[in-house]
XYZ file of C-alpha atoms in Angstrom:
320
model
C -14.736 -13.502 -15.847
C -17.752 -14.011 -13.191
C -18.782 -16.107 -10.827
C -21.918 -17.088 -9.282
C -20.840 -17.563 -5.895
C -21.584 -14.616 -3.739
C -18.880 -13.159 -2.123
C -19.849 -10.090 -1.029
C -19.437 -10.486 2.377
C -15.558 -10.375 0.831
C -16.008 -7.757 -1.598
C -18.298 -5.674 0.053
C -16.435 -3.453 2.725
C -19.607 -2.016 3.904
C -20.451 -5.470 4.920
C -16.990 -5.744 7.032
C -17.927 -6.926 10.702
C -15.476 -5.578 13.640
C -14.244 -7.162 16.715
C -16.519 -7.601 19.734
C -14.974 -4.314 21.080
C -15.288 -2.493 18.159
C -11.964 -2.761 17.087
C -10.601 -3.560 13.504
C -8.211 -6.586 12.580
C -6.578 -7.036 9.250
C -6.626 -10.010 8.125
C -3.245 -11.864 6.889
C -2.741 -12.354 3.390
C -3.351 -15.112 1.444
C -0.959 -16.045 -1.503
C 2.801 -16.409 0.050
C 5.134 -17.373 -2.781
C 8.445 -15.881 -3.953
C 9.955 -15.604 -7.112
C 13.440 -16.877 -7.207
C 15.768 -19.251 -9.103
C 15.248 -23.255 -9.103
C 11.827 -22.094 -7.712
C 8.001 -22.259 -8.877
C 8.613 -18.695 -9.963
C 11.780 -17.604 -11.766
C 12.729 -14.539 -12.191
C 11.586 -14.127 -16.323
C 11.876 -10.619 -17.589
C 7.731 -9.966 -18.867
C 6.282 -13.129 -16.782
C 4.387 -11.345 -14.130
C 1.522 -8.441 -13.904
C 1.714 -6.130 -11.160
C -2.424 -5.106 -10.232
C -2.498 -2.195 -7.920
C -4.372 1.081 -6.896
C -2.469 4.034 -6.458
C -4.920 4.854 -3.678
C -3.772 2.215 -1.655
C -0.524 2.052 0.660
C 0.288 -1.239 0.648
C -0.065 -1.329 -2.945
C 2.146 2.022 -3.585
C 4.695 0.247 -1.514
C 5.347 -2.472 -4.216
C 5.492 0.957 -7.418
C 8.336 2.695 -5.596
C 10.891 -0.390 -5.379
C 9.618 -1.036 -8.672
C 10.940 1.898 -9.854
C 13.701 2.224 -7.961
C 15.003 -0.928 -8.954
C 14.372 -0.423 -12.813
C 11.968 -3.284 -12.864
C 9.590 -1.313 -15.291
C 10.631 -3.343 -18.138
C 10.222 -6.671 -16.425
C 6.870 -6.385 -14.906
C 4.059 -4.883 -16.285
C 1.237 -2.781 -14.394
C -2.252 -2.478 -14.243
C -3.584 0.221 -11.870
C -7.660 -0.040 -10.841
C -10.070 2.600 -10.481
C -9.929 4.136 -6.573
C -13.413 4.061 -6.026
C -14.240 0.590 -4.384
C -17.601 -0.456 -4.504
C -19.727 -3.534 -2.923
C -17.792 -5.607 -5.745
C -14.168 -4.076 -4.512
C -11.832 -2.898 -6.937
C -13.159 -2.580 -10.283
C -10.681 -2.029 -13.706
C -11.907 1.038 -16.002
C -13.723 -1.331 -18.210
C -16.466 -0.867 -15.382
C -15.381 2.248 -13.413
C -13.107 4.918 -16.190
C -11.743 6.792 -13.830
C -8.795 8.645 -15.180
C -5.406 6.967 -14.892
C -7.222 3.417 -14.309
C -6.916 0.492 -16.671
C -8.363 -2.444 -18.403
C -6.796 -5.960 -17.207
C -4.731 -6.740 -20.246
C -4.574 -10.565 -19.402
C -8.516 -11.142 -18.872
C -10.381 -8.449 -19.726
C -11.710 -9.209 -15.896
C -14.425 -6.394 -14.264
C -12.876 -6.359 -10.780
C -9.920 -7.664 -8.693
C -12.144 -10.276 -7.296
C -12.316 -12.002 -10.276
C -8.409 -12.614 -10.578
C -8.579 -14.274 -6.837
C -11.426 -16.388 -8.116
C -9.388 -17.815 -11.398
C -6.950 -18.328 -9.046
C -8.395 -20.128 -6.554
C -12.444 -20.799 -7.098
C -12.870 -21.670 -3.591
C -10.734 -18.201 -2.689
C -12.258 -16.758 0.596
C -10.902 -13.517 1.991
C -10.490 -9.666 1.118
C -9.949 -9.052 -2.527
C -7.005 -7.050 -2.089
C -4.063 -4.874 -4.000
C -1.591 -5.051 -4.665
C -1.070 -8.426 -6.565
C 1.494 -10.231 -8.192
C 0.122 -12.691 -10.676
C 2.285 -14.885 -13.250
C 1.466 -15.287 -16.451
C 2.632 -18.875 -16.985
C 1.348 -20.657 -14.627
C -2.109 -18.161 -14.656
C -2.293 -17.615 -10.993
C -1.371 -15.307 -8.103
C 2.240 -15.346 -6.931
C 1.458 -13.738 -3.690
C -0.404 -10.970 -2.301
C 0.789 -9.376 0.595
C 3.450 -5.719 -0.413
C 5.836 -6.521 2.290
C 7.183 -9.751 0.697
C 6.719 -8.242 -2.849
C 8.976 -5.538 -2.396
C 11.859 -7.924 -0.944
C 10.715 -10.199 -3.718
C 11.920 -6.822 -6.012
C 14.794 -6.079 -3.998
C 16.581 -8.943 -5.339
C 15.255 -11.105 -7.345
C 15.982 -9.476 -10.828
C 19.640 -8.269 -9.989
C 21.479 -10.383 -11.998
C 19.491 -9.256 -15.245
C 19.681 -5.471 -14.039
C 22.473 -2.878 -14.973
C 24.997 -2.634 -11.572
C 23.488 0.711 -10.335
C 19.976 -0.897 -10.110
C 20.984 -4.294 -9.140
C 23.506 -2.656 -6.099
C 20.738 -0.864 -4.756
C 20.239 -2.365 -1.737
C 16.952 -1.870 0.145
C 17.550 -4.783 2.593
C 21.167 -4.595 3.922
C 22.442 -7.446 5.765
C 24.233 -5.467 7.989
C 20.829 -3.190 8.538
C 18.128 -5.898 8.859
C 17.893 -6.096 12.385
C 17.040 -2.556 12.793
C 14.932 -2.127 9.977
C 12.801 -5.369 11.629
C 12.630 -3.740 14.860
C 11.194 -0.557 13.316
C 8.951 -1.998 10.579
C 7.607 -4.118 13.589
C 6.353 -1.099 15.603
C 5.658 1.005 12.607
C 3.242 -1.639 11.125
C 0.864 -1.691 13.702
C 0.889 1.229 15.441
C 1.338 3.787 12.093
C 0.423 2.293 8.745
C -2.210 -0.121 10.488
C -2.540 2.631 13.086
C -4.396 4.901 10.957
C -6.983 2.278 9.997
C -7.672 0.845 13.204
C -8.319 4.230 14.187
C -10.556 4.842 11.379
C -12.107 2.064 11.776
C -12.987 1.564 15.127
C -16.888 1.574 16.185
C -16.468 2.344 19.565
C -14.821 5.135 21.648
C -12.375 2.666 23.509
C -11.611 0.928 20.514
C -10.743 4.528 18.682
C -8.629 6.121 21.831
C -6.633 2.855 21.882
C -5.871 3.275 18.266
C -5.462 6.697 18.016
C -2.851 7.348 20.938
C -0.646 5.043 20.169
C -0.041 6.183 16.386
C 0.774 9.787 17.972
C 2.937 7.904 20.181
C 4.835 6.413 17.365
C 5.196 9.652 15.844
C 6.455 11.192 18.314
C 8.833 8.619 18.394
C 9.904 9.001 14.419
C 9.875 12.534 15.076
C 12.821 12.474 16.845
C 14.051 9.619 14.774
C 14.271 11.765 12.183
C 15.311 14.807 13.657
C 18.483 15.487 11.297
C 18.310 12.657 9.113
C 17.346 12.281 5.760
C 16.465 8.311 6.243
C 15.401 6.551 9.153
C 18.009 3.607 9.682
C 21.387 4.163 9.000
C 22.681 7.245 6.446
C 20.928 5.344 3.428
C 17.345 4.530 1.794
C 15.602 1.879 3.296
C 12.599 -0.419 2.483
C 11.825 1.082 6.160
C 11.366 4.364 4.376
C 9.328 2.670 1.452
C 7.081 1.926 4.056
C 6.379 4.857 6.301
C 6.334 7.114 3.385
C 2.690 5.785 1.862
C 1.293 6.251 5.456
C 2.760 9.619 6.149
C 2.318 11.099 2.201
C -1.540 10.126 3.136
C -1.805 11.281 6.412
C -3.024 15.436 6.181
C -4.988 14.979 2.907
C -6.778 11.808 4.008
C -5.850 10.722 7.771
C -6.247 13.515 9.782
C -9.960 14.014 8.608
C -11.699 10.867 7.511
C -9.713 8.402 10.082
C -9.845 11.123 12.851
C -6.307 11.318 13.331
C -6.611 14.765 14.066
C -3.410 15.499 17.260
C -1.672 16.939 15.169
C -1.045 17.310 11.540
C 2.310 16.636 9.633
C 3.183 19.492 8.343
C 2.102 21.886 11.553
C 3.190 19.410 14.151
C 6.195 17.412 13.010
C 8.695 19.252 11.353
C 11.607 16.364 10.643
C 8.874 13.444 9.966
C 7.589 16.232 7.373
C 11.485 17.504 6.036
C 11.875 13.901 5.449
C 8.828 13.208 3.497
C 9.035 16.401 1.554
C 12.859 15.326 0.750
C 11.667 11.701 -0.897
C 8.814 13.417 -2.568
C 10.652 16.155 -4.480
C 13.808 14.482 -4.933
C 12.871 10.947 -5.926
C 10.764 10.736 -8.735
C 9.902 7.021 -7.847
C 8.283 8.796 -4.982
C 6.373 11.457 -6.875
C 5.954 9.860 -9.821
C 3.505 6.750 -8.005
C 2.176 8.962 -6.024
C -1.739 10.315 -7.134
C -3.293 12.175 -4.839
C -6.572 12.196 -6.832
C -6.809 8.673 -6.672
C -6.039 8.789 -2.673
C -8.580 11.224 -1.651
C -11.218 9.807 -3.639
C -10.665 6.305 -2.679
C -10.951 6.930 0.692
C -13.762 9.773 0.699
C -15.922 7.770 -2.057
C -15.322 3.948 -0.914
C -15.856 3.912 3.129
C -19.705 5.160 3.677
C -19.833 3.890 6.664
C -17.957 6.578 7.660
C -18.311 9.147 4.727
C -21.838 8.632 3.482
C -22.606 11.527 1.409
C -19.154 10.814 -0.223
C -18.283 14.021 -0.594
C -14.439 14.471 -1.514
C -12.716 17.736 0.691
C -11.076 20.559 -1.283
C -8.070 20.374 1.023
C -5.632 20.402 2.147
C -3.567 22.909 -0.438
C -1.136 22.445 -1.228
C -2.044 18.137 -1.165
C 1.742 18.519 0.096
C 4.156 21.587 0.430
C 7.442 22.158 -1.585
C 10.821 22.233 -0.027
């Protein structure tokens, strides 16, 4: 599908304007909706495409529950090529990178052009993941931290008992998974891109110290656990893990979150990981780190402009 209206200035991240004090804001996303019974959306095993990029965080959030929750049957998945361009995410049909698809529904050339049958008049960031419904022929919503509550629950009455009890939102656990998700979010997995993103030196520091800060703060956290509220998996693990699985192959280099390193400087943040990694395949098995480092290396040159892709680090992530 195309359109003629230019929307580059959306598309293109090389044409991304910061703040005024060369700081970077994300912008909230766009398409809000739930899928749930008596709603808009109902929960219909095969009714809704899952677009992501294994590259991306926010978009590797929404894979894991999927898999944990055995929703691989019920929602289909479409994964995009990692290199990003001045037209944003494009499917294999443009850019065959290996492990990247063709949109099955569309036979659309780029991400864009799902927001734009969608909504014509769509303006903002073209983004993964997404969570589009095939009835209705629109997006369902946008944004990974409501899609992965959306899986946590929404299916469990069609799923077998050890799918559907696993819990990733406990009532009794909410609170303190809110309070850490809060400071988490904008300090760590927005942390590293407001470092990396920052065009000023002020900007950067003020970025950049307070994501050490914060992991600091999970180091000790973690120190002894295997999960970071409560004795039990967590959507609050879900989300630290794409941030922290990224961090020495991508973070430390191209975002200049270079303190410390995981694996030299935080020994129970980097048990932890390790422990999800090897012993979870819906951890491992999303995970791509081919895709990751070439997203990010290949897709920012304002900050990587030869985009040249480093060898290391090697292991991409140590073994138990």
């Amino acid at each position: 599908m195309s359109n003629q209206r230019d929307v580059s200035n959306w598309s293109d991240i090389s044409k991304s304007k910061p703040e005024a004090d060369g700081s970077f804001k994300r912008r909230p996303s766009s398409f809000r909706d739930t899928i749930q019974k008596g709603g808009k959306f109902e929960p219909e095993k095969g009714r809704y495409h899952l677009y992501v990029s294994y590259a991306c965080p926010w978009a590797t959030r929404t894979l894991i529950v999927r898999k944990l929750k055995g929703l691989e049957d019920f929602i289909d998945v479409t994964v995009v090529s990692p290199r990003m361009g001045e037209h944003g995410w494009p499917f294999a049909n443009v850019d065959a990178f290996p492990g990247a698809g063709v949109d099955p529904l569309f036979n659309a050339q780029h991400i864009k052009d799902l927001y734009l049958r969608a909504k014509s008049d769509y303006e903002g960031r073209f983004t993964v993941p997404v969570l589009w419904d095939k009835q209705t022929s629109t997006i369902v919503n946008n944004e990974s931290s409501e899609i992965i509550r959306t899986f946590n629950t929404a299916f469990n009455d069609q799923l077998p008992e050890d799918k559907a009890s696993l819990d990733l939102y406990p009532e009794s656990l909410r609170k303190e998974i809110d309070e850490i998700n809060e400071w988490v979010y904008d300090t760590v997995n927005n942390g590293v891109y407001k470092s990396g993103f920052a065009v000023s030196q002020n900007a950067y520091e003020a970025a950049v110290k307070p994501l050490f800060e914060s992991l600091d703060r999970l180091e000790k956290i973690l120190t002894g656990k295997d999960y970071l509220v409560g004795d039990r998996l967590t959507e609050a693990d879900v989300r630290l893990f794409v941030t922290i699985i990224r961090f020495d192959p991508v973070y430390v280099g191209h975002f200049k979150c270079n303190i410390r390193t995981i694996r030299d400087g935080y020994p129970a943040i980097h048990l932890w990981l390790r422990k999800l990694y090897w012993n979870n395949s819906a951890f491992k098995e999303t995970n791509h780190f081919d895709h990751i480092k070439t997203h990010y290396y290949w897709s920012h040159p304002s900050i990587n402009p030869h985009r040249i892709v480093p060898v290391g680090p090697v292991p991409d992530i140590l073994p138990l």
